[in-house]
Amino acid sequence: MEEPICPIDSSCQTQISALLSPPSTLQLQEYYNTLLSARHCSSITVKQDANFGKGVFAAMDFSDGDLVLRDQMLVGSQHSFNKIDCFVCSFCFRFIGSIELQIGRRLYLQGLRDSESHGCDVGSSSSLSKNFHEMDSSSEDEDQGTHQCGSGSSKDKIPLPEGVVESLMNGQLNLPFSKEFSLPPVVPCLGGCGEAYYCSTSCAEADWESSHSLLCTGERSDPAHREALLKFNKHANETNDIFILAAKAISSTILRYRKLKANCHEGKMKYDTSGDSNSYNASLLLEAWRPISMGHKRRWWDCVALPDDIDSSDEDSFRMQIKELAFKSLQLLKKAIFDKECEPLFSLDIYGHIIGMFEQNNLDLVVASPVEDYFLYIDDLKNPDKDRDGQATIIAVRPIRKGEEITISYVDEDLPFEERQASLADYGFRCRCPKCIEEEP
């Protein structure tokens, strides 16, 4: 297998090196101090350790159960396999619509998935996700067949009366006590893509301004741009949806760059313009890239752990396949959103570092399901600390002293020692926490 070659890696080598240069301790400290100040968060601080990298430390004493941090994530995306089960805001990931819509939509899309697995031609999920919000009472007159609920084989599922699923999604059927579990109304994407929906206009606008305006496949998009994005999304959904996160990171950097440049031209901010235009643009791009520069470490194909089913003798081939997969994704993304002034962002080296950052720093956030609440009638429904959106929330599970490092567990702490260490291989370190030191053979 030939190694993929990206021309931008050589043509923009100087700019790429500048983007991938690790921030100094002073730059890192200044960035996080400014960030925490903007968040009005004085309870924690970020420090750099020569051996272990960046760490979060308590700036005050915390008791068991105290809220340590709640903050919006830098880049987030709903897993593609989760989209059938949960209808959430594409920006803050709060459940939206109604209990009836959540249940009806899930039954509807699960039915389509089951039909597809049996070879039935039911159309694309993207068109369906758009169309089910446009259903009206006339939908009941169409021959929709009988829907089934439950899991397992089709013979175990309980048939639902015709029209029930559509009535749930249309708001024509109200479930008992569902008003006790109210959800924000559905706000469509500003570009009309039929893929992104929101809990509010503010979330729709925030997502549009941060990244979605470049990644929207709606009718407002240029046809060639839209077609290229659809191919990119299809490839990501079929291979690894980590590419969606990488696309958002690049898009957000491009849009930050454009905003910085516009502000400079309008005199809203000062920037050194004494050099040539290329140097000026490179300086702005470096500033726009700064949030990403605080997190990236190694390229994806260098840091990803070797799967258990891959023999060590095939490691080089495996890593080359990973690199080729990333190159294919990058080429599709470049056709969709390429910006000449931000050309270094479309190098394979940069793309690999962005994906590697998510590979080593990703966290799966679990948002409390109001549908589960509805069915279980859990007692802590009104607990203010219960997550209803996709903000990263850290709660102390034991007392934390001022000056002590605040840590989270990357893996299930109840696993045996060797399994925990194996699970941490993707993160590139061997854990030396008190539990692991005590249990190490």
Short mmCIF file of C-alpha atoms in Angstrom, two decimals:
data_model
loop_
_atom_site.label_atom_id
_atom_site.label_comp_id
_atom_site.label_asym_id
_atom_site.label_seq_id
_atom_site.Cartn_x
_atom_site.Cartn_y
_atom_site.Cartn_z
CA MET A 1 0.00 0.00 0.00
CA GLU A 2 1.42 3.37 -1.03
CA GLU A 3 1.56 6.10 1.57
CA PRO A 4 -0.94 8.89 0.82
CA ILE A 5 0.70 12.17 -0.16
CA CYS A 6 -0.99 15.49 0.55
CA PRO A 7 0.56 18.37 -1.50
CA ILE A 8 -0.46 20.92 1.15
CA ASP A 9 1.86 19.24 3.67
CA SER A 10 4.86 20.42 1.65
CA SER A 11 3.53 23.68 0.15
CA CYS A 12 2.45 25.03 3.55
CA GLN A 13 5.16 23.41 5.66
CA THR A 14 6.16 26.61 7.50
CA GLN A 15 2.57 27.52 8.48
CA ILE A 16 1.81 23.93 9.48
CA SER A 17 4.87 23.82 11.74
CA ALA A 18 3.73 27.04 13.41
CA LEU A 19 0.22 25.64 13.97
CA LEU A 20 1.55 22.39 15.43
CA SER A 21 4.15 24.05 17.64
CA PRO A 22 3.21 23.24 21.27
CA PRO A 23 2.19 26.30 23.29
CA SER A 24 4.66 27.42 25.91
CA THR A 25 3.82 27.08 29.58
CA LEU A 26 3.22 30.83 29.72
CA GLN A 27 0.93 30.78 26.66
CA LEU A 28 -1.01 27.86 28.08
CA GLN A 29 -1.40 29.55 31.45
CA GLU A 30 -2.53 32.83 29.88
CA TYR A 31 -5.06 31.05 27.66
CA TYR A 32 -6.72 29.10 30.46
CA ASN A 33 -6.64 32.03 32.87
CA THR A 34 -8.47 34.13 30.27
CA LEU A 35 -10.91 31.31 29.55
CA LEU A 36 -11.74 30.67 33.20
CA SER A 37 -12.11 34.40 33.83
CA ALA A 38 -14.56 34.69 30.91
CA ARG A 39 -16.52 31.76 32.40
CA HIS A 40 -16.50 33.48 35.83
CA CYS A 41 -14.95 30.30 37.23
CA SER A 42 -12.56 30.90 40.13
CA SER A 43 -12.88 27.50 41.79
CA ILE A 44 -10.32 25.72 39.56
CA THR A 45 -7.06 26.45 37.79
CA VAL A 46 -5.07 24.75 35.02
CA LYS A 47 -1.38 23.97 35.48
CA GLN A 48 1.25 22.38 33.26
CA ASP A 49 3.27 19.42 34.57
CA ALA A 50 6.51 18.42 32.86
CA ASN A 51 5.76 14.72 33.24
CA PHE A 52 1.98 14.48 32.92
CA GLY A 53 0.99 17.53 30.84
CA LYS A 54 -1.96 19.77 31.68
CA GLY A 55 -3.92 19.23 34.87
CA VAL A 56 -6.93 20.81 36.57
CA PHE A 57 -6.42 21.76 40.21
CA ALA A 58 -8.83 22.88 42.90
CA ALA A 59 -8.56 26.56 43.86
CA MET A 60 -10.87 25.95 46.83
CA ASP A 61 -12.08 23.09 48.99
CA PHE A 62 -14.88 20.94 47.54
CA SER A 63 -17.21 18.67 49.47
CA ASP A 64 -18.66 15.42 48.20
CA GLY A 65 -21.42 16.27 45.70
CA ASP A 66 -20.26 19.84 44.99
CA LEU A 67 -20.43 21.13 41.43
CA VAL A 68 -16.83 21.60 40.26
CA LEU A 69 -17.41 22.74 36.67
CA ARG A 70 -20.16 23.11 34.11
CA ASP A 71 -19.14 24.31 30.67
CA GLN A 72 -20.05 24.05 27.01
CA MET A 73 -17.86 21.62 25.08
CA LEU A 74 -15.40 22.88 22.46
CA VAL A 75 -16.72 20.58 19.74
CA GLY A 76 -19.44 17.98 20.04
CA SER A 77 -21.48 15.64 17.87
CA GLN A 78 -24.21 13.08 18.48
CA HIS A 79 -23.18 9.54 17.59
CA SER A 80 -24.83 8.48 14.35
CA PHE A 81 -26.19 5.26 15.93
CA ASN A 82 -27.77 7.32 18.72
CA LYS A 83 -29.78 9.57 16.38
CA ILE A 84 -32.52 6.99 15.95
CA ASP A 85 -33.09 6.69 19.69
CA CYS A 86 -32.79 10.34 20.74
CA PHE A 87 -33.94 13.59 19.13
CA VAL A 88 -31.75 16.33 20.59
CA CYS A 89 -30.55 19.88 19.96
CA SER A 90 -27.60 19.79 17.58
CA PHE A 91 -25.76 22.40 19.64
CA CYS A 92 -26.43 21.82 23.35
CA PHE A 93 -27.82 18.25 22.96
CA ARG A 94 -30.89 18.89 25.07
CA PHE A 95 -33.88 16.67 24.25
CA ILE A 96 -36.40 18.58 22.13
CA GLY A 97 -39.99 18.35 20.90
CA SER A 98 -42.22 16.36 23.21
CA ILE A 99 -42.41 12.98 24.89
CA GLU A 100 -44.83 11.93 22.15
CA LEU A 101 -42.48 13.06 19.37
CA GLN A 102 -39.50 11.33 20.98
CA ILE A 103 -41.36 8.02 21.27
CA GLY A 104 -43.11 8.24 17.90
CA ARG A 105 -39.96 9.22 16.04
CA ARG A 106 -38.01 6.39 17.62
CA LEU A 107 -40.63 3.82 16.71
CA TYR A 108 -40.85 5.23 13.19
CA LEU A 109 -37.09 5.20 12.51
CA GLN A 110 -36.60 1.81 14.16
CA GLY A 111 -39.30 0.47 11.88
CA LEU A 112 -37.48 1.87 8.87
CA ARG A 113 -34.20 0.38 10.05
CA ASP A 114 -35.84 -3.01 10.47
CA SER A 115 -37.33 -2.71 6.98
CA GLU A 116 -33.92 -1.84 5.52
CA SER A 117 -32.34 -4.84 7.23
CA HIS A 118 -34.93 -7.02 5.48
CA GLY A 119 -34.15 -5.51 2.10
CA CYS A 120 -37.05 -3.07 1.83
CA ASP A 121 -36.47 0.17 -0.07
CA VAL A 122 -37.63 2.87 2.31
CA GLY A 123 -35.53 5.82 1.18
CA SER A 124 -32.76 7.74 2.89
CA SER A 125 -32.81 8.58 6.57
CA SER A 126 -31.84 12.20 5.80
CA SER A 127 -35.00 12.83 3.82
CA LEU A 128 -37.08 11.07 6.43
CA SER A 129 -35.64 13.15 9.27
CA LYS A 130 -36.79 16.21 7.37
CA ASN A 131 -40.15 14.93 6.30
CA PHE A 132 -41.52 13.62 9.59
CA HIS A 133 -41.57 17.16 10.98
CA GLU A 134 -43.71 18.25 8.05
CA MET A 135 -46.43 15.65 8.59
CA ASP A 136 -49.95 16.93 9.03
CA SER A 137 -53.33 15.31 9.57
CA SER A 138 -53.44 14.17 5.95
CA SER A 139 -50.70 11.68 6.79
CA GLU A 140 -53.26 9.54 8.53
CA ASP A 141 -55.03 8.96 5.25
CA GLU A 142 -51.97 7.31 3.72
CA ASP A 143 -51.41 3.57 3.88
CA GLN A 144 -48.71 3.41 6.54
CA GLY A 145 -49.17 -0.23 7.47
CA THR A 146 -48.92 -1.60 10.98
CA HIS A 147 -46.06 -0.52 13.27
CA GLN A 148 -44.47 -2.68 15.89
CA CYS A 149 -42.84 -1.86 19.20
CA GLY A 150 -40.35 -3.64 21.38
CA SER A 151 -36.97 -5.18 20.69
CA GLY A 152 -35.66 -8.49 19.53
CA SER A 153 -36.93 -10.41 16.51
CA SER A 154 -39.93 -9.16 14.57
CA LYS A 155 -42.06 -12.09 15.72
CA ASP A 156 -41.64 -10.92 19.33
CA LYS A 157 -42.80 -7.36 18.66
CA ILE A 158 -46.23 -6.12 19.56
CA PRO A 159 -48.14 -4.58 16.62
CA LEU A 160 -49.38 -1.02 17.13
CA PRO A 161 -52.68 0.17 15.70
CA GLU A 162 -52.36 1.92 12.37
CA GLY A 163 -51.77 5.64 12.66
CA VAL A 164 -50.53 5.64 16.27
CA VAL A 165 -46.91 6.45 15.41
CA GLU A 166 -47.91 9.27 13.05
CA SER A 167 -50.33 10.66 15.63
CA LEU A 168 -47.55 10.70 18.23
CA MET A 169 -45.25 12.64 15.92
CA ASN A 170 -47.97 15.01 14.73
CA GLY A 171 -49.05 15.92 18.24
CA GLN A 172 -52.53 14.49 17.68
CA LEU A 173 -52.10 11.86 20.39
CA ASN A 174 -51.31 12.99 23.92
CA LEU A 175 -49.89 10.50 26.40
CA PRO A 176 -51.04 10.72 30.04
CA PHE A 177 -48.88 12.92 32.28
CA SER A 178 -46.57 13.86 29.39
CA LYS A 179 -47.07 17.56 30.17
CA GLU A 180 -45.16 16.95 33.40
CA PHE A 181 -42.11 16.28 31.20
CA SER A 182 -42.22 19.30 28.89
CA LEU A 183 -39.43 19.78 26.34
CA PRO A 184 -38.30 22.81 24.31
CA PRO A 185 -40.00 23.18 20.91
CA VAL A 186 -38.13 22.10 17.79
CA VAL A 187 -36.31 24.88 15.93
CA PRO A 188 -35.10 23.94 12.40
CA CYS A 189 -31.65 24.68 11.02
CA LEU A 190 -31.25 28.19 9.59
CA GLY A 191 -30.11 26.66 6.30
CA GLY A 192 -32.98 24.17 6.12
CA CYS A 193 -30.79 21.07 5.91
CA GLY A 194 -33.28 18.77 7.66
CA GLU A 195 -30.41 17.20 9.61
CA ALA A 196 -29.82 19.73 12.40
CA TYR A 197 -32.54 20.80 14.82
CA TYR A 198 -32.33 22.93 17.94
CA CYS A 199 -33.99 23.72 21.26
CA SER A 200 -33.98 27.48 20.65
CA THR A 201 -33.16 30.18 18.13
CA SER A 202 -30.10 31.09 20.19
CA CYS A 203 -28.71 27.56 19.85
CA ALA A 204 -29.49 27.53 16.12
CA GLU A 205 -27.67 30.83 15.66
CA ALA A 206 -24.73 29.82 17.86
CA ASP A 207 -24.21 26.57 15.94
CA TRP A 208 -24.54 28.40 12.62
CA GLU A 209 -21.91 30.93 13.63
CA SER A 210 -19.53 28.40 15.16
CA SER A 211 -19.41 25.74 12.43
CA HIS A 212 -22.72 24.70 10.86
CA SER A 213 -22.86 27.50 8.28
CA LEU A 214 -19.98 25.73 6.48
CA LEU A 215 -21.29 22.20 7.04
CA CYS A 216 -24.99 22.71 6.29
CA THR A 217 -26.41 20.64 3.42
CA GLY A 218 -29.58 22.70 3.09
CA GLU A 219 -31.00 24.25 -0.06
CA ARG A 220 -29.25 27.55 0.73
CA SER A 221 -25.91 25.82 0.13
CA ASP A 222 -24.17 25.85 -3.24
CA PRO A 223 -25.16 22.63 -5.10
CA ALA A 224 -21.53 21.52 -5.58
CA HIS A 225 -20.76 22.33 -1.96
CA ARG A 226 -23.83 20.42 -0.82
CA GLU A 227 -23.02 17.34 -2.90
CA ALA A 228 -19.46 17.23 -1.59
CA LEU A 229 -20.65 17.54 2.01
CA LEU A 230 -23.15 14.73 1.55
CA LYS A 231 -20.34 12.49 0.29
CA PHE A 232 -18.17 13.49 3.24
CA ASN A 233 -20.97 12.76 5.74
CA LYS A 234 -21.73 9.42 4.09
CA HIS A 235 -18.09 8.40 4.30
CA ALA A 236 -17.87 9.46 7.97
CA ASN A 237 -21.06 7.62 8.93
CA GLU A 238 -19.86 4.46 7.17
CA THR A 239 -16.33 4.52 8.58
CA ASN A 240 -15.77 6.63 11.71
CA ASP A 241 -17.89 9.56 12.92
CA ILE A 242 -14.79 11.07 14.53
CA PHE A 243 -14.36 12.73 11.11
CA ILE A 244 -17.51 14.77 11.85
CA LEU A 245 -15.80 16.20 14.93
CA ALA A 246 -12.67 16.99 12.89
CA ALA A 247 -14.78 18.79 10.28
CA LYS A 248 -16.40 20.89 13.01
CA ALA A 249 -12.98 21.78 14.43
CA ILE A 250 -11.75 22.93 11.01
CA SER A 251 -14.96 24.79 10.24
CA SER A 252 -14.96 26.59 13.57
CA THR A 253 -11.33 27.63 13.02
CA ILE A 254 -12.12 28.99 9.55
CA LEU A 255 -15.08 30.96 10.86
CA ARG A 256 -13.04 32.33 13.79
CA TYR A 257 -10.37 33.39 11.30
CA ARG A 258 -12.92 35.20 9.12
CA LYS A 259 -14.38 36.94 12.16
CA LEU A 260 -10.94 38.06 13.37
CA LYS A 261 -10.11 39.41 9.93
CA ALA A 262 -13.42 41.26 9.66
CA ASN A 263 -12.92 42.80 13.11
CA CYS A 264 -9.44 43.99 12.13
CA HIS A 265 -10.74 45.59 8.95
CA GLU A 266 -13.53 47.28 10.88
CA GLY A 267 -11.10 48.56 13.50
CA LYS A 268 -12.72 46.55 16.31
CA MET A 269 -9.38 44.98 17.26
CA LYS A 270 -5.73 45.80 16.71
CA TYR A 271 -3.33 43.53 14.89
CA ASP A 272 0.11 44.06 13.40
CA THR A 273 -0.39 44.75 9.68
CA SER A 274 3.15 45.98 8.97
CA GLY A 275 4.14 42.75 7.23
CA ASP A 276 2.90 41.32 3.95
CA SER A 277 -0.63 40.00 3.59
CA ASN A 278 0.46 36.37 3.82
CA SER A 279 2.17 36.96 7.18
CA TYR A 280 -0.85 38.92 8.38
CA ASN A 281 -3.24 36.12 7.39
CA ALA A 282 -0.97 33.50 8.96
CA SER A 283 -0.96 35.42 12.26
CA LEU A 284 -4.75 35.60 12.26
CA LEU A 285 -5.04 31.90 11.44
CA LEU A 286 -2.68 31.07 14.30
CA GLU A 287 -4.91 33.04 16.67
CA ALA A 288 -8.06 31.36 15.33
CA TRP A 289 -6.38 27.96 15.81
CA ARG A 290 -5.41 28.65 19.43
CA PRO A 291 -8.29 26.72 21.13
CA ILE A 292 -7.35 23.60 19.14
CA SER A 293 -3.62 24.08 19.77
CA MET A 294 -4.23 23.65 23.49
CA GLY A 295 -5.42 20.09 22.99
CA HIS A 296 -3.72 18.38 20.06
CA LYS A 297 -0.90 15.91 20.78
CA ARG A 298 -0.20 13.16 18.25
CA ARG A 299 -1.46 12.15 14.83
CA TRP A 300 -4.33 9.70 14.78
CA TRP A 301 -2.52 6.89 12.96
CA ASP A 302 0.41 7.20 15.38
CA CYS A 303 -1.54 7.19 18.64
CA VAL A 304 -4.47 4.85 18.04
CA ALA A 305 -4.03 1.58 19.94
CA LEU A 306 -3.59 -1.61 17.95
CA PRO A 307 -6.89 -3.58 18.08
CA ASP A 308 -6.83 -6.98 19.76
CA ASP A 309 -7.62 -8.75 16.48
CA ILE A 310 -4.61 -7.21 14.66
CA ASP A 311 -1.33 -9.09 14.94
CA SER A 312 1.72 -7.01 15.84
CA SER A 313 3.35 -8.06 12.58
CA ASP A 314 0.55 -6.24 10.74
CA GLU A 315 0.82 -3.03 12.76
CA ASP A 316 2.49 -1.00 9.99
CA SER A 317 -0.17 -2.04 7.50
CA PHE A 318 -2.94 -1.22 9.98
CA ARG A 319 -1.59 2.27 10.66
CA MET A 320 -1.19 2.89 6.95
CA GLN A 321 -4.85 1.93 6.42
CA ILE A 322 -5.87 4.37 9.15
CA LYS A 323 -3.84 7.12 7.47
CA GLU A 324 -5.39 6.31 4.08
CA LEU A 325 -8.86 6.46 5.64
CA ALA A 326 -8.13 9.90 7.07
CA PHE A 327 -6.73 11.08 3.72
CA LYS A 328 -9.90 9.98 1.93
CA SER A 329 -12.03 11.86 4.45
CA LEU A 330 -9.85 14.97 4.16
CA GLN A 331 -10.13 15.01 0.36
CA LEU A 332 -13.91 14.87 0.59
CA LEU A 333 -13.98 17.66 3.19
CA LYS A 334 -11.60 19.81 1.14
CA LYS A 335 -13.93 19.65 -1.87
CA ALA A 336 -16.75 20.87 0.33
CA ILE A 337 -15.35 23.74 2.42
CA PHE A 338 -11.83 24.60 1.19
CA ASP A 339 -10.68 28.15 1.92
CA LYS A 340 -7.44 29.26 0.27
CA GLU A 341 -6.56 31.64 3.11
CA CYS A 342 -6.89 28.74 5.56
CA GLU A 343 -5.12 26.22 3.33
CA PRO A 344 -2.82 24.78 6.03
CA LEU A 345 -5.89 23.45 7.88
CA PHE A 346 -6.44 21.05 4.97
CA SER A 347 -3.07 19.34 5.29
CA LEU A 348 -3.05 15.67 6.22
CA ASP A 349 -0.65 16.40 9.06
CA ILE A 350 -3.07 18.91 10.63
CA TYR A 351 -6.06 16.62 10.02
CA GLY A 352 -4.23 13.73 11.68
CA HIS A 353 -3.42 15.83 14.75
CA ILE A 354 -7.03 17.02 15.08
CA ILE A 355 -8.38 13.47 14.92
CA GLY A 356 -5.64 12.29 17.27
CA MET A 357 -6.71 14.99 19.73
CA PHE A 358 -10.25 13.60 19.75
CA GLU A 359 -8.97 10.02 19.91
CA GLN A 360 -7.05 10.80 23.10
CA ASN A 361 -9.27 13.45 24.69
CA ASN A 362 -12.83 12.48 23.74
CA LEU A 363 -15.45 12.00 26.42
CA ASP A 364 -18.86 10.47 25.91
CA LEU A 365 -21.43 12.71 27.59
CA VAL A 366 -24.66 11.10 28.77
CA VAL A 367 -27.66 13.42 28.77
CA ALA A 368 -30.52 12.42 31.05
CA SER A 369 -33.43 11.16 28.99
CA PRO A 370 -36.84 12.67 29.73
CA VAL A 371 -38.36 9.66 27.99
CA GLU A 372 -36.75 7.40 30.57
CA ASP A 373 -37.97 9.76 33.27
CA TYR A 374 -41.45 9.55 31.83
CA PHE A 375 -41.54 5.78 31.96
CA LEU A 376 -39.76 5.32 35.26
CA TYR A 377 -41.17 8.33 37.13
CA ILE A 378 -37.87 8.71 38.94
CA ASP A 379 -37.92 10.53 42.23
CA ASP A 380 -35.15 13.04 41.47
CA LEU A 381 -36.89 14.56 38.45
CA LYS A 382 -36.35 18.12 39.67
CA ASN A 383 -32.78 17.63 40.85
CA PRO A 384 -31.01 20.79 39.57
CA ASP A 385 -27.72 18.93 39.10
CA LYS A 386 -29.21 16.45 36.65
CA ASP A 387 -27.88 17.07 33.12
CA ARG A 388 -30.53 18.16 30.66
CA ASP A 389 -28.10 19.38 28.00
CA GLY A 390 -24.68 18.50 26.63
CA GLN A 391 -22.62 20.75 28.88
CA ALA A 392 -19.62 19.06 30.44
CA THR A 393 -20.43 18.72 34.15
CA ILE A 394 -17.98 17.64 36.83
CA ILE A 395 -19.29 16.70 40.30
CA ALA A 396 -17.00 15.92 43.22
CA VAL A 397 -17.47 12.31 44.37
CA ARG A 398 -15.33 12.85 47.46
CA PRO A 399 -13.90 15.85 49.33
CA ILE A 400 -11.19 17.66 47.34
CA ARG A 401 -8.67 19.88 49.10
CA LYS A 402 -7.53 23.24 47.76
CA GLY A 403 -4.44 22.68 45.59
CA GLU A 404 -5.29 19.02 44.91
CA GLU A 405 -5.49 17.88 41.30
CA ILE A 406 -9.01 17.16 40.05
CA THR A 407 -9.09 13.92 38.06
CA ILE A 408 -11.66 11.78 36.29
CA SER A 409 -11.62 8.07 35.55
CA TYR A 410 -11.12 7.28 31.87
CA VAL A 411 -12.30 3.69 32.32
CA ASP A 412 -14.49 1.55 34.56
CA GLU A 413 -12.69 1.52 37.91
CA ASP A 414 -14.21 -1.86 38.81
CA LEU A 415 -12.35 -3.63 36.00
CA PRO A 416 -9.32 -5.77 36.89
CA PHE A 417 -5.94 -4.00 36.81
CA GLU A 418 -4.74 -5.44 33.47
CA GLU A 419 -8.04 -4.67 31.75
CA ARG A 420 -7.92 -1.07 32.97
CA GLN A 421 -4.40 -0.64 31.68
CA ALA A 422 -5.30 -2.18 28.32
CA SER A 423 -8.31 0.14 28.02
CA LEU A 424 -6.01 3.13 28.59
CA ALA A 425 -3.69 2.18 25.73
CA ASP A 426 -5.40 4.63 23.36
CA TYR A 427 -4.48 7.49 25.67
CA GLY A 428 -0.76 6.75 25.46
CA PHE A 429 0.09 6.41 29.14
CA ARG A 430 0.27 3.88 31.94
CA CYS A 431 -1.90 4.95 34.83
CA ARG A 432 -0.13 5.62 38.13
CA CYS A 433 -3.15 6.50 40.26
CA PRO A 434 -3.18 5.18 43.86
CA LYS A 435 -5.57 2.34 42.92
CA CYS A 436 -3.36 1.13 40.04
CA ILE A 437 -0.14 1.47 42.07
CA GLU A 438 -1.67 -0.61 44.86
CA GLU A 439 -2.95 -3.35 42.51
CA GLU A 440 0.02 -3.53 40.17
CA PRO A 441 1.56 -7.04 40.30
#
